[in-house]
Each structure stands twice: as structure tokens, then as C-alpha cells.
């Protein structure tokens, strides 16, 4: 099954679920969730939004506070067996053991979540045909309201490092939205919306599919990864008006289906996961211009066997010291390990590790970088690995934790 075919089915599924769920939802609720309809299900990244690096999975090695820490889960509420909102749990930073704590806040299809740099507010996409983003105050779990993204099936969001703007990617309509964040953490009305109307869709695609939006480490540029147009767009954010102005485009090879980008901490290289053709690419990045240059396609090391389908790589993480990178492989149910060489300019394949679940859609580091969490969508579980600073080894930390239709795990 090609990624493009999956993408089409996924968006059609979103619209169908939206129609079916609309009658049962309050008038303020949005449409319906999306699932892999081509490998392109909104996902993304590492959900922590504590800075340009951390927002897309850079592992930090700061000292953990003692005692359990919060762990939040994104899910599809309208999928069979799905959750009822943003899931809540605690984890032990030493052992990785997870203990369920119910639901942080009920809402529709919060498939991806991120936290404000000040740690006080959670933001979630509502991945429905009439897309929205929702803010939740973490201290008392109060929902601060939702705002329309102006597009369909938002699948990824991130907070600009300054903490004043929320960026979100609408998968279904191929657009990127900007919302202001006030002093309380609540969202204002949308100030910006750009749609990827060019170049034309890649082979087999019916339109643009924005899958991720993040701020580069230089803080001056916003990049949007679009699976449908085989393009990574670079924008400059007007921090006064909250609007985006395009400055450059980087094309992948036709049919690659770029899904997720993660920067090296040096800020001059990034790694791109191409979900449709099962490849990755090292990209060069110019902080001065925001221009990204996509390198040659490389293997994920997760080649599916006969009859096992396509791999659909999902997301990259890069350690804070820039020594190792990890890639989630959904079809292969594994995590690829890479050594990062030449100051970020080269990835060397080290091997794959079974994820201990089915369809790892998203991976994230704990704040100290000692643990890696994998949200396994089809098995409804979250696997936890200990990350070794020596050799980039991954070792499972106990049995996977059961979480309904787990599509995003955010350790705080």
C-alpha cells in the first residue's frame, strides 16, 4: 500500500467520521479524527515545546527532580476503542514505570499535544474536519478554550520559542495557522494562515498535506513539512502581526512524502523522515537565509519483508549532544538507531530495535534525555526505553503501558 493511497484514505476517513460524529457532539465540537490513510497521519513530533530544539525532540540532560513526573497522552476519541480526551499518567524517571491517572481534560481527537515554554499550559490539536486547537491550564486542568485553525485535520502544533505564538499544521487542507497566546496561556483568534498551493501535489497525491510545523534553532524561521507537495517550506514569522511570509522551498525527490524534520543541535543540519518511500535524508540548513537543502535519500534500515507492507517512517529524535538520532518505523514496528557524524552532516546506520508495540507513530525524550517514550497507535500502548549515552543503545524499561489509541506521548 503506497503512502499516497493511505493519505487519501486517511482524510476520507476523517470526513466520514466527522459526519457520523457530528450529530452526537455539542455544537461547539469539531468534525472527525483521522487515521492513517496513507502513511500520512498527522503526527508528529516530539511534542515538547520548550524551545526550538526541544520542540522537535532534542534530548536534554538536565537533572530530574525526585519523584514521579507527569506524562500526557494524545489519542483519537472517535476511533473505536479511543480515549475521551488528553490522557494523564505519571512516570518514574529512574525506572520508566508508568502509572495511569485518568484524563487531564476531555476534548475531541487530541492527536498531538505540546506544552508552553513556561510549563503552565498544554495545547492540543483537535484533528477533525473542522480543525481546532485547544488550550488547557495544567495547574487545575481548566480548558481555556478552542480556536479554529481555518483548515481540516490539524495534526501537529508547536509553540514559538518566544511563547507568544502557537503554530499548527492542517493535514487535510495543507495549510499552516498562527494563533496568539495571551499572558494566561489562552489562545486568541487566528492571525495567520498560509496554504501550500504550489508546487503541484506529488505522484499519487490529491493535494497538499502539511504534516509538521516547527521553529528552526536560530529562532528566526518557521519550517513546514508537506507530504502532499514533497516540499519543506521556510517562513519568517512577523512576531508583531503573527503572520507568515514564505522565504524559500526545499523539494524532496518526487513521491518521497516528507513527514517529519528534526534539527541537529548545531543548527546547520536537520534530518527528514520520508514516510511514503521509506527513506530519510540529511538536510543542510543556512540559519541566515532559512534555506534548507535536502540531501540524498538513505535507507531506514527497516525494509519490510515479503507481504509485510510498507514501513512508513514516522519521526526523528536527536540527542542533545548531537551524537545519536532515532527514527520510529510504523510498519516495521521498530526504532532505527543512527550515529551522527561530521558535525551533523552524516547519519551512520547502527541497527533497529523492536518497539514492543504495533505502529509507533510518535516518540519523545524525557526532559533529561534518559528515557524514550514510543506511542504505539494500533496496539494502544506506550513503550519506554532507557537511552544510553554510550553507543546510543535502547533498552526496554518494563512492559508497555496500555493507553487507548496512543498516538502521542508527552513526558514532562
Short mmCIF file of C-alpha atoms in Angstrom, two decimals:
data_model
loop_
_atom_site.label_atom_id
_atom_site.label_comp_id
_atom_site.label_asym_id
_atom_site.label_seq_id
_atom_site.Cartn_x
_atom_site.Cartn_y
_atom_site.Cartn_z
CA UNK A 1 0.00 0.00 0.00
CA UNK A 2 1.53 3.28 -1.03
CA UNK A 3 1.77 6.21 1.33
CA UNK A 4 -0.27 8.29 -1.05
CA UNK A 5 -3.10 5.77 -1.00
CA UNK A 6 -3.01 5.69 2.77
CA UNK A 7 -3.10 9.51 2.86
CA UNK A 8 -6.21 9.65 0.73
CA UNK A 9 -7.98 7.02 2.79
CA UNK A 10 -6.97 8.78 5.95
CA UNK A 11 -8.51 12.12 5.01
CA UNK A 12 -11.64 10.49 3.60
CA UNK A 13 -11.91 8.68 6.93
CA UNK A 14 -11.66 11.97 8.79
CA UNK A 15 -14.55 13.44 6.83
CA UNK A 16 -16.66 10.31 7.20
CA UNK A 17 -16.11 10.15 10.95
CA UNK A 18 -16.87 13.84 11.17
CA UNK A 19 -20.24 13.34 9.52
CA UNK A 20 -21.07 10.41 11.75
CA UNK A 21 -19.96 12.09 14.96
CA UNK A 22 -21.48 15.50 14.32
CA UNK A 23 -24.97 14.53 15.46
CA UNK A 24 -23.66 13.24 18.78
CA UNK A 25 -21.37 16.16 19.55
CA UNK A 26 -22.18 19.56 21.03
CA UNK A 27 -22.48 22.41 18.56
CA UNK A 28 -19.08 23.73 19.66
CA UNK A 29 -17.34 20.47 18.80
CA UNK A 30 -15.31 19.97 15.63
CA UNK A 31 -15.52 17.31 12.93
CA UNK A 32 -13.90 13.83 12.96
CA UNK A 33 -10.45 12.27 13.55
CA UNK A 34 -8.02 11.00 11.04
CA UNK A 35 -6.13 7.78 10.83
CA UNK A 36 -3.51 6.50 8.54
CA UNK A 37 -4.94 6.74 5.17
CA UNK A 38 -1.71 6.66 3.53
CA UNK A 39 1.08 6.83 5.81
CA UNK A 40 0.24 10.34 6.34
CA UNK A 41 -1.47 10.64 9.57
CA UNK A 42 -0.79 13.74 11.38
CA UNK A 43 1.78 13.24 13.86
CA UNK A 44 4.47 14.48 14.55
CA UNK A 45 6.80 15.38 16.78
CA UNK A 46 8.24 15.30 19.67
CA UNK A 47 5.61 17.19 21.40
CA UNK A 48 7.63 19.07 23.96
CA UNK A 49 7.71 22.74 23.05
CA UNK A 50 10.23 24.20 25.41
CA UNK A 51 12.49 25.71 22.79
CA UNK A 52 13.50 25.30 19.16
CA UNK A 53 15.42 22.13 19.88
CA UNK A 54 13.20 20.57 22.48
CA UNK A 55 10.08 21.21 20.44
CA UNK A 56 11.15 18.58 17.96
CA UNK A 57 12.76 16.02 20.14
CA UNK A 58 16.17 17.22 21.26
CA UNK A 59 17.01 15.24 24.36
CA UNK A 60 18.24 17.29 27.28
CA UNK A 61 20.38 16.02 30.13
CA UNK A 62 19.28 18.36 32.89
CA UNK A 63 18.84 16.91 36.37
CA UNK A 64 15.42 15.40 37.01
CA UNK A 65 13.51 16.36 40.13
CA UNK A 66 12.91 13.48 42.51
CA UNK A 67 9.60 11.66 42.49
CA UNK A 68 7.11 10.86 39.73
CA UNK A 69 6.58 13.20 36.78
CA UNK A 70 3.58 13.86 34.57
CA UNK A 71 3.04 12.03 31.29
CA UNK A 72 0.33 13.16 28.87
CA UNK A 73 -1.20 11.19 26.00
CA UNK A 74 -2.81 12.22 22.74
CA UNK A 75 -5.47 9.94 21.23
CA UNK A 76 -8.41 9.74 18.83
CA UNK A 77 -11.64 9.96 20.79
CA UNK A 78 -13.85 8.99 17.84
CA UNK A 79 -11.80 5.95 16.87
CA UNK A 80 -13.01 2.57 18.07
CA UNK A 81 -11.51 1.95 21.49
CA UNK A 82 -10.18 5.51 21.66
CA UNK A 83 -9.85 7.75 24.68
CA UNK A 84 -12.07 10.54 25.99
CA UNK A 85 -9.53 13.35 25.80
CA UNK A 86 -5.92 14.03 26.77
CA UNK A 87 -4.76 11.09 28.88
CA UNK A 88 -2.89 11.62 32.14
CA UNK A 89 -0.31 9.41 33.83
CA UNK A 90 2.85 9.61 35.93
CA UNK A 91 6.22 8.01 35.26
CA UNK A 92 9.23 7.26 37.43
CA UNK A 93 12.30 8.94 35.88
CA UNK A 94 14.54 6.22 37.28
CA UNK A 95 12.67 3.09 36.24
CA UNK A 96 10.40 4.36 33.46
CA UNK A 97 7.41 2.76 35.14
CA UNK A 98 4.10 4.41 34.14
CA UNK A 99 1.05 4.71 36.40
CA UNK A 100 -2.27 5.82 34.93
CA UNK A 101 -4.05 8.85 36.41
CA UNK A 102 -7.13 9.12 34.20
CA UNK A 103 -7.81 12.07 31.91
CA UNK A 104 -6.33 15.56 32.04
CA UNK A 105 -9.15 17.13 30.05
CA UNK A 106 -11.94 15.84 27.85
CA UNK A 107 -11.92 17.06 24.24
CA UNK A 108 -12.34 15.80 20.69
CA UNK A 109 -9.49 13.93 18.98
CA UNK A 110 -6.43 15.50 20.66
CA UNK A 111 -3.99 13.55 18.49
CA UNK A 112 -0.99 15.78 19.17
CA UNK A 113 -0.05 17.84 22.21
CA UNK A 114 2.65 20.36 23.18
CA UNK A 115 3.47 22.44 26.25
CA UNK A 116 4.19 26.17 26.50
CA UNK A 117 7.83 27.03 27.31
CA UNK A 118 6.79 28.21 30.78
CA UNK A 119 5.29 24.78 31.50
CA UNK A 120 1.90 26.16 32.55
CA UNK A 121 -0.31 25.44 29.54
CA UNK A 122 -0.94 22.43 27.31
CA UNK A 123 -2.01 22.83 23.69
CA UNK A 124 -3.73 20.10 21.68
CA UNK A 125 -4.87 19.81 18.10
CA UNK A 126 -8.46 18.69 17.55
CA UNK A 127 -7.90 16.58 14.45
CA UNK A 128 -11.28 16.92 12.85
CA UNK A 129 -12.69 18.04 9.53
CA UNK A 130 -13.29 21.48 11.07
CA UNK A 131 -9.91 21.71 12.72
CA UNK A 132 -9.23 23.47 16.00
CA UNK A 133 -6.59 23.89 18.69
CA UNK A 134 -7.37 23.82 22.42
CA UNK A 135 -5.53 25.25 25.45
CA UNK A 136 -5.60 23.61 28.91
CA UNK A 137 -4.14 25.10 32.09
CA UNK A 138 -2.10 22.37 33.73
CA UNK A 139 -2.35 23.56 37.34
CA UNK A 140 -6.09 22.96 37.62
CA UNK A 141 -6.86 21.18 34.28
CA UNK A 142 -9.13 24.02 33.20
CA UNK A 143 -9.86 24.18 29.47
CA UNK A 144 -9.09 27.75 28.38
CA UNK A 145 -10.96 27.47 25.11
CA UNK A 146 -10.56 26.36 21.50
CA UNK A 147 -9.87 28.24 18.28
CA UNK A 148 -10.41 27.26 14.66
CA UNK A 149 -7.28 26.51 12.65
CA UNK A 150 -9.03 27.52 9.44
CA UNK A 151 -8.32 24.11 7.93
CA UNK A 152 -9.02 20.39 8.09
CA UNK A 153 -7.47 17.69 10.27
CA UNK A 154 -4.73 19.60 12.13
CA UNK A 155 -2.13 17.00 13.07
CA UNK A 156 0.80 18.89 14.59
CA UNK A 157 1.50 22.02 16.59
CA UNK A 158 4.41 23.75 18.29
CA UNK A 159 4.92 26.86 20.38
CA UNK A 160 7.26 29.54 19.02
CA UNK A 161 10.24 29.89 21.42
CA UNK A 162 9.15 33.38 22.49
CA UNK A 163 5.95 31.84 23.88
CA UNK A 164 3.63 34.33 22.17
CA UNK A 165 2.52 32.31 19.12
CA UNK A 166 1.11 28.84 18.51
CA UNK A 167 1.82 27.25 15.12
CA UNK A 168 -0.33 24.39 13.77
CA UNK A 169 -0.33 22.25 10.62
CA UNK A 170 -3.60 21.31 8.88
CA UNK A 171 -3.00 17.97 7.22
CA UNK A 172 -6.29 17.77 5.34
CA UNK A 173 -6.10 21.21 3.72
CA UNK A 174 -2.31 21.61 3.50
CA UNK A 175 -2.12 24.83 5.47
CA UNK A 176 -0.32 26.34 8.47
CA UNK A 177 -2.08 28.53 11.05
CA UNK A 178 -0.82 31.02 13.64
CA UNK A 179 -2.64 31.90 16.89
CA UNK A 180 -1.60 34.45 19.52
CA UNK A 181 -1.06 33.27 23.10
CA UNK A 182 -2.00 35.71 25.87
CA UNK A 183 -0.48 36.05 29.33
CA UNK A 184 -2.85 33.44 30.77
CA UNK A 185 -1.88 30.88 28.13
CA UNK A 186 -5.22 31.15 26.32
CA UNK A 187 -5.38 31.43 22.54
CA UNK A 188 -6.65 34.40 20.56
CA UNK A 189 -8.28 34.39 17.15
CA UNK A 190 -6.11 33.17 14.28
CA UNK A 191 -3.78 35.86 12.89
CA UNK A 192 -2.17 33.95 10.06
CA UNK A 193 -2.98 31.16 7.60
CA UNK A 194 -0.88 30.06 4.62
CA UNK A 195 -1.92 27.31 2.21
CA UNK A 196 0.54 25.26 0.19
CA UNK A 197 -0.95 25.87 -3.24
CA UNK A 198 2.32 25.24 -5.10
CA UNK A 199 4.16 23.21 -6.24
CA UNK A 200 1.57 20.70 -7.54
CA UNK A 201 0.94 17.54 -5.49
CA UNK A 202 3.46 14.72 -5.82
CA UNK A 203 2.80 11.36 -7.52
CA UNK A 204 -0.46 9.84 -6.34
CA UNK A 205 -1.31 12.76 -4.04
CA UNK A 206 -4.53 14.72 -4.47
CA UNK A 207 -3.40 17.89 -2.72
CA UNK A 208 -1.09 19.41 -0.12
CA UNK A 209 -0.80 17.76 3.31
CA UNK A 210 1.01 19.85 5.91
CA UNK A 211 2.31 17.39 8.47
CA UNK A 212 4.57 19.38 10.77
CA UNK A 213 5.45 22.97 11.64
CA UNK A 214 8.43 23.93 13.79
CA UNK A 215 10.78 26.81 14.53
CA UNK A 216 14.42 26.42 13.47
CA UNK A 217 17.11 26.62 16.19
CA UNK A 218 18.03 30.13 15.01
CA UNK A 219 14.56 31.25 16.14
CA UNK A 220 14.10 33.39 13.07
CA UNK A 221 12.49 30.91 10.70
CA UNK A 222 9.48 28.58 10.75
CA UNK A 223 9.55 25.42 8.65
CA UNK A 224 6.53 23.45 7.45
CA UNK A 225 6.85 19.90 6.13
CA UNK A 226 4.27 18.98 3.48
CA UNK A 227 3.85 15.35 2.50
CA UNK A 228 1.48 16.10 -0.38
CA UNK A 229 3.73 18.50 -2.27
CA UNK A 230 7.07 16.80 -1.41
CA UNK A 231 8.26 20.15 -0.07
CA UNK A 232 9.59 21.77 3.09
CA UNK A 233 8.58 25.45 3.20
CA UNK A 234 10.53 28.09 5.14
CA UNK A 235 8.68 31.11 6.50
CA UNK A 236 9.58 34.16 8.50
CA UNK A 237 7.19 34.89 11.37
CA UNK A 238 6.24 38.51 11.95
CA UNK A 239 6.26 38.50 15.75
CA UNK A 240 4.19 41.66 15.93
CA UNK A 241 1.43 40.73 13.49
CA UNK A 242 1.50 36.93 13.80
CA UNK A 243 1.74 36.34 10.06
CA UNK A 244 3.99 34.11 7.95
CA UNK A 245 5.92 35.18 4.83
CA UNK A 246 7.49 32.49 2.66
CA UNK A 247 11.24 32.82 2.08
CA UNK A 248 12.22 29.53 0.41
CA UNK A 249 11.20 25.98 -0.55
CA UNK A 250 13.15 22.73 -0.45
CA UNK A 251 11.95 19.90 -2.70
CA UNK A 252 12.45 16.23 -1.97
CA UNK A 253 12.55 13.68 -4.75
CA UNK A 254 9.06 13.10 -6.25
CA UNK A 255 6.93 10.74 -4.20
CA UNK A 256 9.13 10.84 -1.09
CA UNK A 257 6.29 12.05 1.12
CA UNK A 258 8.24 14.07 3.73
CA UNK A 259 6.61 13.80 7.14
CA UNK A 260 8.89 14.96 9.94
CA UNK A 261 12.03 17.08 10.35
CA UNK A 262 14.36 17.21 13.38
CA UNK A 263 17.31 19.57 13.77
CA UNK A 264 20.80 18.74 14.94
CA UNK A 265 21.69 20.92 17.98
CA UNK A 266 24.42 22.59 15.92
CA UNK A 267 21.65 24.25 13.94
CA UNK A 268 23.15 23.68 10.48
CA UNK A 269 21.75 20.24 9.68
CA UNK A 270 18.40 18.51 10.02
CA UNK A 271 17.06 15.02 9.36
CA UNK A 272 13.97 14.36 7.29
CA UNK A 273 11.75 11.26 7.54
CA UNK A 274 10.03 10.41 4.23
CA UNK A 275 7.09 8.19 5.03
CA UNK A 276 5.92 7.34 1.52
CA UNK A 277 9.15 5.99 0.00
CA UNK A 278 10.59 4.69 3.31
CA UNK A 279 13.76 6.83 3.28
CA UNK A 280 15.49 9.50 5.32
CA UNK A 281 17.63 12.42 4.20
CA UNK A 282 20.26 14.64 5.80
CA UNK A 283 19.49 18.31 5.08
CA UNK A 284 21.84 21.28 5.18
CA UNK A 285 20.39 24.43 6.74
CA UNK A 286 21.50 28.06 6.44
CA UNK A 287 20.40 30.00 9.57
CA UNK A 288 20.94 33.32 7.84
CA UNK A 289 18.54 32.72 4.97
CA UNK A 290 16.41 29.88 6.33
CA UNK A 291 17.20 27.88 3.22
CA UNK A 292 17.07 24.09 3.58
CA UNK A 293 18.83 21.78 1.10
CA UNK A 294 17.68 18.15 1.01
CA UNK A 295 20.43 15.54 0.61
CA UNK A 296 20.38 12.10 -0.97
CA UNK A 297 17.84 9.53 0.17
CA UNK A 298 19.13 6.96 2.67
CA UNK A 299 17.73 3.68 3.95
CA UNK A 300 15.79 3.50 7.18
CA UNK A 301 17.23 0.05 7.75
CA UNK A 302 13.65 -1.13 8.21
CA UNK A 303 12.94 -2.82 4.92
CA UNK A 304 9.65 -4.73 5.12
CA UNK A 305 9.71 -8.40 4.30
CA UNK A 306 7.52 -10.18 1.73
CA UNK A 307 3.86 -9.47 2.35
CA UNK A 308 4.54 -7.25 5.36
CA UNK A 309 3.55 -3.98 3.70
CA UNK A 310 5.28 -0.63 3.74
CA UNK A 311 7.31 0.77 6.61
CA UNK A 312 6.04 4.36 6.90
CA UNK A 313 8.80 6.00 8.97
CA UNK A 314 7.20 8.48 11.35
CA UNK A 315 9.50 10.67 13.40
CA UNK A 316 13.12 11.56 14.20
CA UNK A 317 14.66 12.41 17.57
CA UNK A 318 18.19 13.76 18.05
CA UNK A 319 20.07 13.64 21.35
CA UNK A 320 21.04 16.97 22.89
CA UNK A 321 24.75 16.30 22.37
CA UNK A 322 24.09 15.61 18.68
CA UNK A 323 25.72 12.18 18.85
CA UNK A 324 22.75 9.95 18.00
CA UNK A 325 19.44 10.04 16.15
CA UNK A 326 16.44 7.73 16.44
CA UNK A 327 13.69 7.05 13.91
CA UNK A 328 10.27 5.49 14.60
CA UNK A 329 9.23 2.90 11.98
CA UNK A 330 5.50 2.21 11.99
CA UNK A 331 5.24 -0.68 9.53
CA UNK A 332 8.42 -2.33 10.81
CA UNK A 333 7.43 -1.72 14.47
CA UNK A 334 10.93 -0.67 15.35
CA UNK A 335 13.22 2.24 16.16
CA UNK A 336 16.24 2.81 13.93
CA UNK A 337 19.45 3.95 15.64
CA UNK A 338 21.92 6.23 13.85
CA UNK A 339 25.29 7.62 14.84
CA UNK A 340 25.54 11.29 13.86
CA UNK A 341 28.90 12.15 12.32
CA UNK A 342 30.75 15.03 10.63
CA UNK A 343 29.21 17.63 12.96
CA UNK A 344 25.73 16.64 11.92
CA UNK A 345 26.34 16.23 8.20
CA UNK A 346 26.17 12.44 8.14
CA UNK A 347 23.99 9.65 9.56
CA UNK A 348 25.53 6.21 10.03
CA UNK A 349 23.08 3.33 10.44
CA UNK A 350 23.62 1.35 13.65
CA UNK A 351 20.64 -1.01 13.64
CA UNK A 352 16.99 -1.34 14.61
CA UNK A 353 15.34 -2.17 17.93
CA UNK A 354 11.85 -3.75 18.22
CA UNK A 355 9.49 -1.20 19.74
CA UNK A 356 7.44 -3.70 21.73
CA UNK A 357 4.17 -2.47 20.21
CA UNK A 358 2.28 -2.00 16.95
CA UNK A 359 2.65 1.12 14.78
CA UNK A 360 4.90 3.53 16.74
CA UNK A 361 3.53 6.83 15.50
CA UNK A 362 5.42 9.21 17.78
CA UNK A 363 8.50 9.16 20.03
CA UNK A 364 9.69 11.62 22.68
CA UNK A 365 12.54 12.01 25.18
CA UNK A 366 12.05 12.64 28.87
CA UNK A 367 13.36 16.10 29.87
CA UNK A 368 16.70 14.65 31.00
CA UNK A 369 17.05 12.53 27.85
CA UNK A 370 17.40 9.33 29.87
CA UNK A 371 14.13 7.79 28.67
CA UNK A 372 12.49 7.48 25.27
CA UNK A 373 8.70 7.03 25.03
CA UNK A 374 7.04 5.47 21.97
CA UNK A 375 3.28 5.83 21.38
CA UNK A 376 2.07 2.71 19.56
CA UNK A 377 -1.20 3.56 17.84
CA UNK A 378 -2.54 0.16 16.79
CA UNK A 379 -1.65 -1.76 19.95
CA UNK A 380 -2.83 1.10 22.19
CA UNK A 381 0.36 1.04 24.24
CA UNK A 382 3.29 3.23 25.21
CA UNK A 383 6.74 1.64 25.33
CA UNK A 384 9.55 3.12 27.42
CA UNK A 385 13.26 2.71 26.68
CA UNK A 386 16.34 3.64 28.66
CA UNK A 387 18.71 5.65 26.47
CA UNK A 388 22.43 5.01 26.87
CA UNK A 389 24.82 7.91 26.34
CA UNK A 390 27.42 5.34 25.40
CA UNK A 391 26.65 3.93 21.97
CA UNK A 392 23.09 5.21 21.80
CA UNK A 393 21.70 1.89 22.98
CA UNK A 394 17.99 1.49 23.70
CA UNK A 395 16.72 -0.97 26.30
CA UNK A 396 13.06 -1.59 27.12
CA UNK A 397 12.14 -0.49 30.64
CA UNK A 398 9.46 -2.96 31.66
CA UNK A 399 6.19 -3.86 29.96
CA UNK A 400 4.44 -1.34 27.68
CA UNK A 401 1.71 0.75 29.30
CA UNK A 402 -1.85 0.40 27.96
CA UNK A 403 -3.30 3.67 26.64
CA UNK A 404 -6.31 3.85 24.25
CA UNK A 405 -5.22 4.50 20.64
CA UNK A 406 -1.95 6.05 21.82
CA UNK A 407 -0.75 8.42 19.10
CA UNK A 408 1.30 10.89 21.14
CA UNK A 409 3.19 10.68 24.47
CA UNK A 410 4.45 13.85 26.16
CA UNK A 411 6.69 13.36 29.23
CA UNK A 412 7.04 16.48 31.40
#
